[in-house]
CSV table of C-alpha atoms and ligand atoms in Angstrom, one decimal:
chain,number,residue,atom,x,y,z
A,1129,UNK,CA,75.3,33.5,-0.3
A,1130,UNK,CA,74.3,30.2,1.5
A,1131,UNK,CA,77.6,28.5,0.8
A,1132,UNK,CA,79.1,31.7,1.7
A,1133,UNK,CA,77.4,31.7,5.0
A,1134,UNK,CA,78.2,27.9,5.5
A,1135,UNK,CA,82.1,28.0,5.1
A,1136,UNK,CA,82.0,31.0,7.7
A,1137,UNK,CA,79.7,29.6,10.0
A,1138,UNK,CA,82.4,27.9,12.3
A,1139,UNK,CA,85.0,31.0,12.6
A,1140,UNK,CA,81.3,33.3,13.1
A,1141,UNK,CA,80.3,30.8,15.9
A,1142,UNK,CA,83.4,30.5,17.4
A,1143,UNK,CA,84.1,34.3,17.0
A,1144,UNK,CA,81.5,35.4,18.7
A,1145,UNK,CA,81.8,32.6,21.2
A,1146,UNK,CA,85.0,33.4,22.1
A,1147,UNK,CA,84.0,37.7,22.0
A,1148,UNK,CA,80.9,37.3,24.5
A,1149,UNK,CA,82.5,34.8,26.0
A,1150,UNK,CA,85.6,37.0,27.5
A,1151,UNK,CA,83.2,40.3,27.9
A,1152,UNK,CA,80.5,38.2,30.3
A,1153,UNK,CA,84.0,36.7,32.4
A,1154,UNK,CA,85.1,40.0,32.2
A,1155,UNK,CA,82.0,42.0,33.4
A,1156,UNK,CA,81.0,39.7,35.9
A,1157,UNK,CA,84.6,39.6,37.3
A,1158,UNK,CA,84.2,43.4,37.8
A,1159,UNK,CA,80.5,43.8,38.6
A,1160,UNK,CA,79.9,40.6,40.4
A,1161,UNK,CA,76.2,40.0,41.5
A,1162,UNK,CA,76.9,36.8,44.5
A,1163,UNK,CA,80.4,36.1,46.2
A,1164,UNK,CA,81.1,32.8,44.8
A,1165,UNK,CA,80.9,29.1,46.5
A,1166,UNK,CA,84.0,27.5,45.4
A,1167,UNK,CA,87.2,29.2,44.1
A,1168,UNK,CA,86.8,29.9,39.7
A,1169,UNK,CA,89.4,27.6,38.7
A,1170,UNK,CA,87.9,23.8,39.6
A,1171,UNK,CA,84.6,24.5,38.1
A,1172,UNK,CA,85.8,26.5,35.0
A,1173,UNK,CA,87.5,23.4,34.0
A,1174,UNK,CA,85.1,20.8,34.5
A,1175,UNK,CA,82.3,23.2,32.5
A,1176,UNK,CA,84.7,24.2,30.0
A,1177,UNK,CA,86.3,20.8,29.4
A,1178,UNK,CA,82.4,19.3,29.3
A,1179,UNK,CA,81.8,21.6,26.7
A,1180,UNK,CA,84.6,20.8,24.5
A,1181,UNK,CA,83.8,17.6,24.7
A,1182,UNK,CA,80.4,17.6,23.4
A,1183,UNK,CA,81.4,19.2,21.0
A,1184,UNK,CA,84.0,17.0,19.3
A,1185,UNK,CA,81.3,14.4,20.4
A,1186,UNK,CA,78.6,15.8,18.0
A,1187,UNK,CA,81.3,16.6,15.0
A,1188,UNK,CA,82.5,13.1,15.4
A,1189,UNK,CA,78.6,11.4,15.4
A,1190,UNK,CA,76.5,13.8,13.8
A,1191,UNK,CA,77.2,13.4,9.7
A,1192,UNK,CA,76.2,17.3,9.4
A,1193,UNK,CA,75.0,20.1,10.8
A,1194,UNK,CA,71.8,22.2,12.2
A,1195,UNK,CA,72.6,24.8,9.3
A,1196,UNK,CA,73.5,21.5,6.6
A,1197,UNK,CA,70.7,19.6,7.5
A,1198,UNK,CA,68.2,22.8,7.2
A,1199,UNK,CA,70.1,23.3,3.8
A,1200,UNK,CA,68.8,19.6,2.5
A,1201,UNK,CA,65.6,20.9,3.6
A,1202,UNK,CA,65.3,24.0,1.7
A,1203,UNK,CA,66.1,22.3,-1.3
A,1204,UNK,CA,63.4,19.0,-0.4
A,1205,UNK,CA,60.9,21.9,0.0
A,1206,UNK,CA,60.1,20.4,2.9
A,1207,UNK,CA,58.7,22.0,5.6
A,1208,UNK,CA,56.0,24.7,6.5
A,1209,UNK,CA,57.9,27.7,5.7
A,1210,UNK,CA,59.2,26.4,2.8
A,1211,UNK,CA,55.8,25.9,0.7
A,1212,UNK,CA,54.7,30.0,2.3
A,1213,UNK,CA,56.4,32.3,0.1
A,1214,UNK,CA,56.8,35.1,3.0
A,1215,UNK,CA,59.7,37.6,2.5
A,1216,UNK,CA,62.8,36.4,4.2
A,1217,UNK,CA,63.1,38.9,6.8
A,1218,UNK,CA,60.0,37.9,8.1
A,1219,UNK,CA,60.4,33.8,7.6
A,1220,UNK,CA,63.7,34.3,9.6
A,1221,UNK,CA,62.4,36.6,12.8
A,1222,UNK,CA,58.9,34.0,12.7
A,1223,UNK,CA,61.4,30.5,12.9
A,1224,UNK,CA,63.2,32.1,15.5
A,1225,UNK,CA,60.8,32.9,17.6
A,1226,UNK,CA,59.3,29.3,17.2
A,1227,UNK,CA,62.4,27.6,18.2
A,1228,UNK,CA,62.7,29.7,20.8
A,1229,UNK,CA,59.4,28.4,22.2
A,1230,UNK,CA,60.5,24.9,21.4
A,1231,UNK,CA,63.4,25.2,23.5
A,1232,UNK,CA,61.2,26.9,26.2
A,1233,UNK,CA,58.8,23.6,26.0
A,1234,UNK,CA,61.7,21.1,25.8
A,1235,UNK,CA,63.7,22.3,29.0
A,1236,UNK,CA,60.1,22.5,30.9
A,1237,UNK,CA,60.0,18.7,29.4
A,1238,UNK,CA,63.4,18.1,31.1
A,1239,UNK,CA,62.1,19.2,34.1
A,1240,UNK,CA,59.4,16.8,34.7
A,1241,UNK,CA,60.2,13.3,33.3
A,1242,UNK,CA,62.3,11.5,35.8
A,1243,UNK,CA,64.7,10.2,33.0
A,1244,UNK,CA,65.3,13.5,31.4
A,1245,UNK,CA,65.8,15.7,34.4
A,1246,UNK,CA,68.7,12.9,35.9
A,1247,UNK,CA,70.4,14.1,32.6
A,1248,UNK,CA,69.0,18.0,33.0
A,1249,UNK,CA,70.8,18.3,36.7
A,1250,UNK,CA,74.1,18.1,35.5
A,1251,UNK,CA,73.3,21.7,34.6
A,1252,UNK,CA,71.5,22.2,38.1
A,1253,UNK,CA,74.5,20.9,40.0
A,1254,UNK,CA,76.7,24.0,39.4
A,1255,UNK,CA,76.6,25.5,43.1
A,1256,UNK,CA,77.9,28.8,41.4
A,1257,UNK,CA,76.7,30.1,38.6
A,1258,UNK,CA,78.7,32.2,36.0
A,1259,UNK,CA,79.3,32.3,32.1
A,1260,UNK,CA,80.8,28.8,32.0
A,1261,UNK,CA,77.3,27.4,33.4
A,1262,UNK,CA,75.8,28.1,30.2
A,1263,UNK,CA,78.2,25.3,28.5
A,1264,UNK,CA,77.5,22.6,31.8
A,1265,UNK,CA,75.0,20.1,29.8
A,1266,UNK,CA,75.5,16.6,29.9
A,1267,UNK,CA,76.1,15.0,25.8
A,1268,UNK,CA,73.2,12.8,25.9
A,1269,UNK,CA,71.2,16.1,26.3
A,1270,UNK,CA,72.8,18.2,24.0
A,1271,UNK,CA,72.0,15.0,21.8
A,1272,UNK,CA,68.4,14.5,22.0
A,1273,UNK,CA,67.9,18.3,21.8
A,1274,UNK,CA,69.9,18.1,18.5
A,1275,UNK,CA,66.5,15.5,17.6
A,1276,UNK,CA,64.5,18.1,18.6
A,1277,UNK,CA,66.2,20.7,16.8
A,1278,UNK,CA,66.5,18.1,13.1
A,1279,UNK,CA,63.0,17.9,13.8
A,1280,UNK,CA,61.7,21.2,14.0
A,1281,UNK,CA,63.8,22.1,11.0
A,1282,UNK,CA,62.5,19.8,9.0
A,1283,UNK,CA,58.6,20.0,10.2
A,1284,UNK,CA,58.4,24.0,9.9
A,1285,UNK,CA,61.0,24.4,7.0
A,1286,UNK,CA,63.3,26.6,9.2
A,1287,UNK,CA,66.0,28.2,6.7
A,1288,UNK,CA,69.9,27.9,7.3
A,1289,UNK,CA,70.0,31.7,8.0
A,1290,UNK,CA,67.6,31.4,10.5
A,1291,UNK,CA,69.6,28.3,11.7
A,1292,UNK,CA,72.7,30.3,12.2
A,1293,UNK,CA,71.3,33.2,13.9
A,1294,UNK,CA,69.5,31.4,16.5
A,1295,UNK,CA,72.3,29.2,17.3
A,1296,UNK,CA,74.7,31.9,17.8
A,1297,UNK,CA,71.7,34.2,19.6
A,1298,UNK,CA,71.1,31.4,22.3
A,1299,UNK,CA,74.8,30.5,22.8
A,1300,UNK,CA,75.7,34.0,23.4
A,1301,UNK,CA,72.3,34.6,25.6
A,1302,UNK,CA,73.1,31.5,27.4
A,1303,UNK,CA,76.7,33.2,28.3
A,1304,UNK,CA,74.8,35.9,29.0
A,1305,UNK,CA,72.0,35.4,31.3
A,1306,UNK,CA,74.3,32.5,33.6
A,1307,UNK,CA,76.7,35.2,34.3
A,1308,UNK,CA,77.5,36.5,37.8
A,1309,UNK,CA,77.0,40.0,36.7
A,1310,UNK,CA,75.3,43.1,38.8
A,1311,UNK,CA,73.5,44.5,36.1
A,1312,UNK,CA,71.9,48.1,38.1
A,1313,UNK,CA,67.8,46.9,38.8
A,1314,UNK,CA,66.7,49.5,37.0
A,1315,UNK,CA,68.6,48.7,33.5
A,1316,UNK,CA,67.1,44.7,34.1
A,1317,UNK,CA,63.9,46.0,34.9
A,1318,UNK,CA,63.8,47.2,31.5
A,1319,UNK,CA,65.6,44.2,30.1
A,1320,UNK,CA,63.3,41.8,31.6
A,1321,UNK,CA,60.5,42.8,29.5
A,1322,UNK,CA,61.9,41.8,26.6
A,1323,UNK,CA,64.5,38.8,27.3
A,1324,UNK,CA,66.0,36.4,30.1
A,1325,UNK,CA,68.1,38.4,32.0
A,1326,UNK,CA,71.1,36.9,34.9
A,1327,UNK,CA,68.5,38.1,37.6
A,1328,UNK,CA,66.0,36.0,35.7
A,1329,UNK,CA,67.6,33.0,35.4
A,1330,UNK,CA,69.4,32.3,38.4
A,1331,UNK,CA,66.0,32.2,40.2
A,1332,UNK,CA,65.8,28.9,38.0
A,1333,UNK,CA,69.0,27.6,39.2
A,1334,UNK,CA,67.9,28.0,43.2
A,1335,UNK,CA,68.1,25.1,45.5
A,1336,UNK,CA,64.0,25.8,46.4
A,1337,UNK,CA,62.2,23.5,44.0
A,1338,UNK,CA,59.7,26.1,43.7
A,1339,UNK,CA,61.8,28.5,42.3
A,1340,UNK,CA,64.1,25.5,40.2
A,1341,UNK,CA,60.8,24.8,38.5
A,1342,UNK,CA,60.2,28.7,36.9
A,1343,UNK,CA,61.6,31.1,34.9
A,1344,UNK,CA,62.4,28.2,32.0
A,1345,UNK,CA,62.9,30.7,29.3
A,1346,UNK,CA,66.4,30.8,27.7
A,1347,UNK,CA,66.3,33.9,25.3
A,1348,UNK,CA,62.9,35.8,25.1
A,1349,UNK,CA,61.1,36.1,28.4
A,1350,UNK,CA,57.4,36.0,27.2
A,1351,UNK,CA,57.2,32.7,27.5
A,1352,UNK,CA,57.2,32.0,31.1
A,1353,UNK,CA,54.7,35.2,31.8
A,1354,UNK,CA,52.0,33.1,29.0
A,1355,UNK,CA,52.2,29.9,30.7
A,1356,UNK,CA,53.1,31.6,34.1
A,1357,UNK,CA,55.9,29.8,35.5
A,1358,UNK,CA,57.3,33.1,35.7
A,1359,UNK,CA,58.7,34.1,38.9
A,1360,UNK,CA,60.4,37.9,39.2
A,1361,UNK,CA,62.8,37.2,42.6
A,1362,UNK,CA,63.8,34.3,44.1
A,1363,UNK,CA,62.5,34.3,48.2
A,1364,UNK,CA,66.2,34.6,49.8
A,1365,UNK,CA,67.0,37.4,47.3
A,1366,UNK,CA,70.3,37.1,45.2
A,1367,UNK,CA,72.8,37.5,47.6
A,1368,UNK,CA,71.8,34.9,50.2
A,1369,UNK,CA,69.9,32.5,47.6
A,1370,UNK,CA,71.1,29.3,47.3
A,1371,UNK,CA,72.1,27.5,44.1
A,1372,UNK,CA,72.4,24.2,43.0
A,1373,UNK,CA,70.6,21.1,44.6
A,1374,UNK,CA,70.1,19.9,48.1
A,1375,UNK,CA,71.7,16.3,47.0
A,1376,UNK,CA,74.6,17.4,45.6
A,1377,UNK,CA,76.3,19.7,47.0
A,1378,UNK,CA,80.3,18.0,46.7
A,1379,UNK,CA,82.2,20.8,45.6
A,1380,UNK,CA,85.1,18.0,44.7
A,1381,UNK,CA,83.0,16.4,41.8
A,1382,UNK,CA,83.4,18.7,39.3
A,1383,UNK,CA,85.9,16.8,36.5
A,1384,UNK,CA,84.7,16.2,33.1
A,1385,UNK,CA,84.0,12.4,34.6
A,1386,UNK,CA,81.7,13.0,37.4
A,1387,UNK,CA,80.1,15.4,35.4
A,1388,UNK,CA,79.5,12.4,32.8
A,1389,UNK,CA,78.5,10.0,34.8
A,1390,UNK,CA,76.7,12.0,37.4
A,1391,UNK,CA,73.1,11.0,35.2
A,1392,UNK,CA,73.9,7.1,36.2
A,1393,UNK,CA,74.4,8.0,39.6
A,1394,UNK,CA,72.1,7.2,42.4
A,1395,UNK,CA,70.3,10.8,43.8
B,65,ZN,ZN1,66.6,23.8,34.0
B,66,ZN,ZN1,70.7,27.5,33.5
């Protein structure tokens, strides 16, 4: 079943990539929440290209994977959830929940150490924001957050399913809650309750520091309403909000390079 589950992992991940992926562009082409900044075609390529390149990046420097490395695990009996003998089901929905929080904790980490957030703005420079947003992170911190991840794995005994299902849950949330889509207020209302919806998450991508600095939740929303940086609408509203940050606003450097060495940049 595992090895099963392994050998399909890419064509699942890139499957459902590539599904989500064209039904966000899609939707938010037809429904769009905010006129956009710049025209589709120079951002799309810098985000996309940035994207693809971390991750032939991480294949090339990374000896395995989340899922292979969680696999080793399992069969170290290392781990929390490895020496509890809890039904599967259950092990699964608990260690995704969990990372979930992690990744909550580490993006509010981002945030506030100087070093970390010149490497977080690459994703806070977008002056648009649609579905290829969710892939505009710089290597080095899709890198250390792969640390992070190999850690957590390893500490709580997180299984390979588990692995797998939040991986392809957060990339296709990510996708999701970036894009430039008018969902109707009531239907996110609803939504809201439960997970991060576009309306949530663009208030974290205003200019207002305020505002940058809330609504840090990637998939479930609870966690910003416990540790209340939650904020329901940004001040401007949607439509005349602004995105990005105040420094950079040059709409020109948007190619794979400036986007990689933007972090080594002065402000
Ligand atoms: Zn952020
Ligand atoms: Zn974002």
């Amino acid at each position: 079943m595992i090895d099963m589950m392994l050998t399909a992992e890419p064509a699942l991940r890139l499957g459902t990539f590539l599904i989500l992926f064209t039904l966000c562009a899609l939707l938010e082409a037809y429904f769009p929440r905010r006129d956009r900044e710049q025209p589709r075609k120079a951002r799309w390529w810098g985000n996309l290209s940035l994207s693809a390149f971390n991750t032939l990046l991480l294949r090339l420097l990374l000896p395995l994977s989340a899922t292979e490395f969680a696999l080793y695990c399992a069969d170290q009996h290392w781990g929390l959830l490895n020496l509890l003998n809890w039904w599967h089901g259950l092990e699964i929905l608990v260690a995704i929940v969990i990372m979930d929080l992690i990744i909550y904790a580490q993006h509010v980490l981002f945030h506030h150490n100087a070093l970390l957030w010149r490497l977080h703005r690459v994703h806070h420079t977008d002056i648009d924001l649609d579905v290829t947003s969710a892939a505009r992170f710089h290597p080095i911190e899709i890198g250390l957050s792969m640390l992070i991840k190999f850690s957590a794995i390893a500490l709580l005994g997180i299984s390979p399913v588990a692995v797998i299902l939040f991986e392809v849950i957060l990339n296709g949330m990510a996708m999701f809650n970036h894009s430039n889509l008018r969902l109707p207020l009531a239907i996110d209302a609803i939504l809201r309750n439960m997970i991060v919806t576009p309306d949530f998450h663009r208030v974290h991508h205003s200019i207002n520091p305020k505002e940058t600095n809330s609504n840090y939740g990637f998939n479930l929303s609870v966690w910003d309403r416990i540790f209340q940086t939650y904020r329901p609408q940004p001040v401007q509203g949607h439509d005349h909000m602004i995105l990005g940050l105040e420094q950079h606003r040059e709409t020109q450097k948007t190619s794979l390079k400036a986007l990689l060495i933007q972090p080594f940049r002065a402000e």
